[in-house]
């Protein structure tokens, strides 16, 4: 039986949601004793109950700060690799990908890397972006296979010099049926606007706040999330029509989605945009920036609403123009798009095929 080690330097946000779908399905496929998951000890509560209760071997490491945590991460990874003796090491996101690929010399196991959004797509950090591009070009042949979660990511990989034989496009998927749960109480005649994600520069929550400024009569806005990577300078006191609910578990996020009129995803860049398909599964209309994987998910506006990124005026105008009829039609198209394209079963089968293909070489 194949032994699989998932390696994560952080599981807050999209990576954690991805693993919460993938790991339980892989436990059912391979058996809990065959899978280990390396995660920060302080972030275990960001994993969903279905992961924690699946029987998968959880291997935590201390991460009090990102810099100090990186050294702990490397030490625990090397120890785990030696003791668990995986056949496949599956690294998630940039830091884990750098460590797993960089420390793979003389290896007798296969390496799979999933970037979950290329760091070279960062905005506002030119030298970091150029450094990330240099690293990716240097490591382009250090993984047996790179799994790309969107066509946008796949194109960026080719731009970075990855050869086609090392690339596998496996579009992200989630279970067809959302977990049961009630809708949150949100009684309001105004348009109910929800944001759910990290309060980091990438995710553009500041763009949404600029867009809804002065719209107390028309909009009721709720923010779900918190700062993770970096802090934006948000107002010390939010306007009366904007409520910050903080970080909620997935059930809490779904409760808010079931009550809102529209989910807004105002990202500056995005490899995929898992929160968008979670909303579409529930029949919730999505309004998102026309960037990366979000643009792809929404079919350039065919299955949702797209607006230019970092354009509060365009976002405000589109929100204020929405009618109930618009929302119903968008919700129906988005739900149909989800059912036809973003199946978890398909994703698990395709990832299993990637493992089988590299192990057979």
Coordinates of C-alpha atoms in Angstrom, one line a residue:
X1 CA 0.0 0.0 0.0
X2 CA 1.3 3.5 -0.9
X3 CA 2.4 5.7 2.0
X4 CA 1.5 9.3 1.5
X5 CA 2.9 12.3 3.5
X6 CA 1.1 15.7 3.1
X7 CA 3.4 18.6 4.1
X8 CA 1.9 22.0 5.0
X9 CA 3.7 25.0 6.5
X10 CA 0.3 26.7 7.0
X11 CA -3.3 25.5 6.7
X12 CA -5.2 28.7 7.3
X13 CA -7.5 29.6 4.4
X14 CA -7.7 27.8 1.1
X15 CA -5.1 25.2 1.7
X16 CA -6.9 24.0 4.9
X17 CA -10.2 23.9 3.1
X18 CA -8.6 21.9 0.2
X19 CA -7.1 19.4 2.6
X20 CA -10.4 19.1 4.5
X21 CA -12.0 17.8 1.3
X22 CA -9.1 15.8 0.0
X23 CA -7.7 14.0 3.1
X24 CA -10.9 12.2 4.3
X25 CA -11.5 11.0 0.7
X26 CA -7.9 9.7 0.5
X27 CA -8.3 8.0 3.9
X28 CA -11.3 6.1 2.5
X29 CA -9.2 5.2 -0.6
X30 CA -5.8 4.3 0.9
X31 CA -6.5 3.7 4.7
X32 CA -5.7 6.0 7.6
X33 CA -2.5 4.2 8.5
X34 CA -1.1 5.0 5.0
X35 CA -1.4 8.8 5.3
X36 CA 0.4 11.4 7.5
X37 CA -0.3 15.1 7.6
X38 CA 2.4 17.5 8.8
X39 CA 0.8 20.8 10.1
X40 CA 1.5 23.7 12.5
X41 CA 0.3 22.7 16.0
X42 CA -1.2 26.2 16.5
X43 CA -3.4 25.7 13.4
X44 CA -4.9 22.3 14.1
X45 CA -8.2 24.0 15.0
X46 CA -8.3 25.3 11.4
X47 CA -8.7 21.7 10.1
X48 CA -12.3 20.5 9.8
X49 CA -13.6 17.8 12.2
X50 CA -13.8 15.3 9.3
X51 CA -10.0 15.5 9.0
X52 CA -9.3 15.3 12.7
X53 CA -11.7 12.4 13.1
X54 CA -10.6 10.5 10.0
X55 CA -7.8 8.6 11.7
X56 CA -5.1 10.2 9.6
X57 CA -1.7 10.5 11.4
X58 CA -1.3 14.2 12.4
X59 CA 2.2 15.4 12.9
X60 CA 2.3 18.9 14.5
X61 CA 5.3 21.3 14.7
X62 CA 5.7 24.5 16.7
X63 CA 5.1 27.7 14.8
X64 CA 5.1 30.6 17.2
X65 CA 6.4 32.9 14.4
X66 CA 6.9 32.3 10.7
X67 CA 10.7 32.6 10.9
X68 CA 11.2 30.5 13.9
X69 CA 8.5 28.1 12.8
X70 CA 10.3 27.5 9.5
X71 CA 13.3 25.9 11.4
X72 CA 11.0 23.7 13.5
X73 CA 9.1 22.8 10.3
X74 CA 12.3 21.6 8.6
X75 CA 13.4 19.6 11.6
X76 CA 10.0 17.8 12.1
X77 CA 9.7 17.2 8.3
X78 CA 13.1 15.5 8.1
X79 CA 12.4 13.4 11.2
X80 CA 9.0 12.4 9.9
X81 CA 10.3 11.6 6.4
X82 CA 12.9 9.3 8.0
X83 CA 10.5 7.5 10.3
X84 CA 7.3 7.3 8.1
X85 CA 9.2 6.5 4.9
X86 CA 6.6 7.8 2.5
X87 CA 6.4 6.7 -1.1
X88 CA 4.9 10.1 -2.1
X89 CA 5.5 13.5 -0.4
X90 CA 2.8 16.0 -1.4
X91 CA 3.8 19.6 -0.6
X92 CA 1.2 22.3 -0.4
X93 CA 2.0 26.0 -1.0
X94 CA 5.2 28.0 -1.5
X95 CA 7.1 27.4 1.8
X96 CA 6.4 23.7 2.0
X97 CA 7.2 23.4 -1.7
X98 CA 10.5 25.1 -1.2
X99 CA 11.5 22.9 1.7
X100 CA 10.4 19.6 0.2
X101 CA 11.9 20.2 -3.2
X102 CA 15.1 21.8 -1.8
X103 CA 15.8 18.9 0.5
X104 CA 15.0 16.1 -1.9
X105 CA 18.6 15.3 -3.0
X106 CA 19.3 11.5 -3.1
X107 CA 15.7 10.7 -2.5
X108 CA 14.0 7.3 -2.9
X109 CA 10.4 8.8 -2.8
X110 CA 8.3 10.8 -5.3
X111 CA 7.6 14.5 -4.8
X112 CA 4.3 16.2 -5.8
X113 CA 4.0 20.0 -5.3
X114 CA 0.8 22.0 -5.4
X115 CA 1.4 25.8 -5.2
X116 CA -2.2 26.8 -4.3
X117 CA -1.6 30.1 -6.1
X118 CA 1.9 31.0 -7.4
X119 CA 3.8 33.5 -5.2
X120 CA 5.0 35.1 -8.4
X121 CA 1.5 36.5 -8.8
X122 CA 1.9 38.7 -5.8
X123 CA 1.2 42.4 -6.2
X124 CA 2.9 45.3 -4.5
X125 CA 6.2 43.4 -3.6
X126 CA 8.3 43.5 -6.7
X127 CA 11.6 42.1 -5.2
X128 CA 9.8 39.3 -3.4
X129 CA 8.0 38.4 -6.6
X130 CA 11.2 38.4 -8.6
X131 CA 12.9 36.3 -5.9
X132 CA 10.0 33.8 -5.9
X133 CA 10.2 33.6 -9.7
X134 CA 14.0 32.9 -9.6
X135 CA 13.4 30.1 -7.0
X136 CA 10.6 28.5 -9.0
X137 CA 12.8 28.5 -12.1
X138 CA 15.6 26.9 -10.2
X139 CA 13.3 24.2 -8.7
X140 CA 11.3 23.6 -11.9
X141 CA 12.7 20.1 -12.2
X142 CA 12.8 19.2 -8.5
X143 CA 9.3 17.7 -8.3
X144 CA 8.2 14.6 -10.1
X145 CA 4.8 16.3 -10.7
X146 CA 3.3 19.7 -10.1
X147 CA -0.5 19.7 -9.5
X148 CA -2.2 22.9 -10.7
X149 CA -5.6 23.7 -9.3
X150 CA -6.7 26.0 -12.2
X151 CA -5.9 26.7 -15.8
X152 CA -4.5 30.0 -14.7
X153 CA -2.0 28.3 -12.5
X154 CA -1.2 25.9 -15.3
X155 CA -0.4 28.7 -17.7
X156 CA 1.8 30.5 -15.1
X157 CA 3.7 27.2 -14.6
X158 CA 4.6 27.1 -18.3
X159 CA 5.6 30.8 -18.2
X160 CA 8.0 29.9 -15.3
X161 CA 9.7 27.2 -17.5
X162 CA 8.1 24.0 -16.2
X163 CA 8.0 21.4 -18.9
X164 CA 4.6 20.0 -19.8
X165 CA 5.5 16.4 -18.7
X166 CA 5.9 17.6 -15.1
X167 CA 2.5 19.4 -15.0
X168 CA -0.9 18.0 -14.1
X169 CA -4.0 20.1 -14.2
X170 CA -6.3 18.9 -11.5
X171 CA -9.0 21.5 -11.0
X172 CA -10.1 21.7 -7.4
X173 CA -13.4 20.1 -6.3
X174 CA -15.5 19.7 -3.2
X175 CA -18.3 17.4 -2.1
X176 CA -21.6 17.9 -4.0
X177 CA -23.7 18.3 -0.9
X178 CA -22.7 20.9 1.7
X179 CA -22.9 19.8 5.4
X180 CA -26.4 20.4 6.8
X181 CA -26.9 23.4 9.0
X182 CA -29.1 26.4 9.7
X183 CA -28.9 29.8 8.1
X184 CA -27.6 32.6 10.3
X185 CA -30.1 35.2 11.4
X186 CA -29.7 38.2 9.1
X187 CA -33.0 40.0 8.8
X188 CA -32.4 43.1 6.6
X189 CA -34.2 44.7 3.6
X190 CA -30.9 46.0 2.3
X191 CA -28.7 43.9 0.0
X192 CA -26.9 41.5 2.3
X193 CA -23.2 41.3 1.2
X194 CA -20.8 38.7 2.6
X195 CA -17.0 38.6 2.6
X196 CA -15.4 35.4 3.8
X197 CA -11.6 35.0 3.8
X198 CA -8.3 36.3 5.2
X199 CA -8.0 40.0 6.0
X200 CA -4.7 40.1 4.0
X201 CA -3.5 42.3 1.2
X202 CA -4.0 39.6 -1.4
X203 CA -7.7 39.1 -0.5
X204 CA -8.7 42.8 -1.0
X205 CA -11.1 43.3 1.9
X206 CA -10.0 46.9 2.0
X207 CA -11.2 47.3 -1.6
X208 CA -14.7 46.1 -0.5
X209 CA -14.7 48.5 2.5
X210 CA -13.9 51.4 0.1
X211 CA -16.6 50.2 -2.2
X212 CA -19.4 50.1 0.4
X213 CA -18.4 53.4 2.1
X214 CA -21.4 55.7 2.5
X215 CA -23.9 53.0 1.4
X216 CA -25.7 52.6 4.7
X217 CA -29.1 52.9 3.1
X218 CA -28.5 50.2 0.4
X219 CA -26.1 47.6 1.8
X220 CA -25.7 45.4 4.9
X221 CA -22.2 44.0 5.0
X222 CA -20.7 41.2 7.1
X223 CA -17.0 40.3 7.2
X224 CA -15.9 36.7 8.2
X225 CA -12.1 36.2 8.7
X226 CA -9.0 37.6 10.3
X227 CA -5.4 38.7 9.5
X228 CA -3.1 35.8 8.7
X229 CA -0.1 36.7 6.5
X230 CA 0.0 40.5 6.8
X231 CA -2.2 43.2 8.3
X232 CA -4.0 45.8 6.2
X233 CA -4.6 49.2 7.7
X234 CA -8.4 48.9 8.2
X235 CA -10.5 51.5 9.9
X236 CA -10.3 51.3 13.7
X237 CA -14.1 51.6 13.8
X238 CA -16.2 50.1 11.0
X239 CA -19.2 51.9 9.6
X240 CA -22.6 51.1 11.1
X241 CA -23.6 48.9 8.1
X242 CA -20.4 46.7 8.3
X243 CA -20.1 44.0 10.9
X244 CA -16.9 42.0 11.5
X245 CA -17.8 38.5 12.8
X246 CA -14.1 37.4 13.1
X247 CA -12.9 33.9 12.1
X248 CA -15.7 31.3 11.9
X249 CA -15.4 27.5 11.3
X250 CA -16.7 26.2 8.1
X251 CA -20.2 25.5 9.5
X252 CA -20.3 29.2 10.7
X253 CA -19.3 30.4 7.2
X254 CA -21.9 28.3 5.5
X255 CA -24.6 29.6 7.9
X256 CA -23.7 33.2 6.8
X257 CA -23.6 32.1 3.1
X258 CA -27.1 30.7 3.5
X259 CA -28.4 34.1 4.6
X260 CA -26.6 36.5 2.4
X261 CA -27.7 37.8 -1.0
X262 CA -24.3 37.8 -2.6
X263 CA -20.7 36.7 -1.7
X264 CA -18.0 39.2 -2.7
X265 CA -14.4 37.9 -3.4
X266 CA -12.4 41.1 -4.2
X267 CA -9.0 39.4 -4.4
X268 CA -5.9 41.2 -5.9
X269 CA -4.6 37.8 -7.2
X270 CA -5.9 34.2 -6.8
X271 CA -4.7 30.8 -7.9
X272 CA -8.2 29.4 -7.6
X273 CA -10.8 30.8 -5.2
X274 CA -12.3 27.8 -3.3
X275 CA -14.8 30.1 -1.4
X276 CA -16.4 30.9 -4.7
X277 CA -17.3 27.3 -5.5
X278 CA -18.4 26.7 -1.9
X279 CA -20.9 29.6 -2.4
X280 CA -22.0 28.3 -5.8
X281 CA -22.7 24.9 -4.3
X282 CA -25.2 26.6 -1.9
X283 CA -26.8 28.5 -4.7
X284 CA -25.3 31.8 -3.6
X285 CA -24.4 34.4 -6.3
X286 CA -20.7 35.3 -6.4
X287 CA -19.3 38.7 -7.3
X288 CA -15.5 38.5 -7.7
X289 CA -12.4 40.3 -9.1
X290 CA -11.6 39.3 -12.7
X291 CA -8.3 37.7 -11.6
X292 CA -6.6 34.2 -11.9
X293 CA -8.8 31.3 -11.0
X294 CA -11.8 33.4 -10.0
X295 CA -12.2 34.7 -13.5
X296 CA -12.0 31.1 -14.7
X297 CA -14.6 29.8 -12.2
X298 CA -17.1 32.4 -13.1
X299 CA -16.5 32.0 -16.8
X300 CA -15.7 35.7 -17.4
X301 CA -19.1 36.6 -15.9
X302 CA -21.2 33.8 -17.4
X303 CA -21.7 32.0 -14.0
X304 CA -21.3 35.0 -11.7
X305 CA -20.3 38.6 -11.7
X306 CA -16.8 39.8 -12.4
X307 CA -15.4 43.3 -11.9
X308 CA -11.9 44.8 -12.4
X309 CA -9.6 44.1 -9.4
X310 CA -8.7 47.0 -7.1
X311 CA -11.5 49.1 -8.4
X312 CA -13.9 50.1 -5.6
X313 CA -16.0 52.3 -7.9
X314 CA -16.7 49.4 -10.3
X315 CA -17.5 47.1 -7.3
X316 CA -19.8 49.7 -5.7
X317 CA -21.6 50.3 -9.0
X318 CA -22.2 46.6 -9.6
X319 CA -23.5 45.9 -6.1
X320 CA -26.0 48.8 -6.3
X321 CA -27.2 47.7 -9.7
X322 CA -28.2 44.2 -8.6
X323 CA -31.9 43.2 -8.7
X324 CA -33.5 40.2 -7.0
X325 CA -34.1 38.8 -10.5
X326 CA -30.4 39.2 -11.3
X327 CA -29.5 37.4 -8.2
X328 CA -31.8 34.4 -8.8
X329 CA -30.6 34.0 -12.3
X330 CA -26.9 34.2 -11.3
X331 CA -27.5 31.7 -8.5
X332 CA -29.0 29.2 -10.8
X333 CA -26.2 29.4 -13.4
X334 CA -23.5 29.2 -10.7
X335 CA -25.1 26.2 -9.1
X336 CA -25.2 24.4 -12.4
X337 CA -21.6 25.3 -13.1
X338 CA -20.6 23.9 -9.8
X339 CA -22.4 20.6 -10.3
X340 CA -20.9 20.1 -13.8
X341 CA -17.3 21.0 -13.1
X342 CA -16.1 21.0 -9.4
X343 CA -16.7 17.4 -8.2
X344 CA -14.6 16.1 -5.3
X345 CA -14.7 12.5 -6.7
X346 CA -13.2 13.7 -10.0
X347 CA -10.4 15.6 -8.2
X348 CA -9.6 12.6 -6.0
X349 CA -9.5 10.2 -9.0
X350 CA -7.2 12.5 -10.9
X351 CA -4.8 13.0 -8.0
X352 CA -4.7 9.3 -7.5
X353 CA -3.8 8.9 -11.2
X354 CA -0.9 11.4 -10.7
X355 CA 0.4 9.3 -7.8
X356 CA 0.1 6.1 -9.8
X357 CA 1.8 7.5 -12.9
X358 CA 4.9 8.8 -11.1
X359 CA 5.2 5.7 -8.9
X360 CA 5.1 3.5 -12.1
X361 CA 8.1 5.4 -13.6

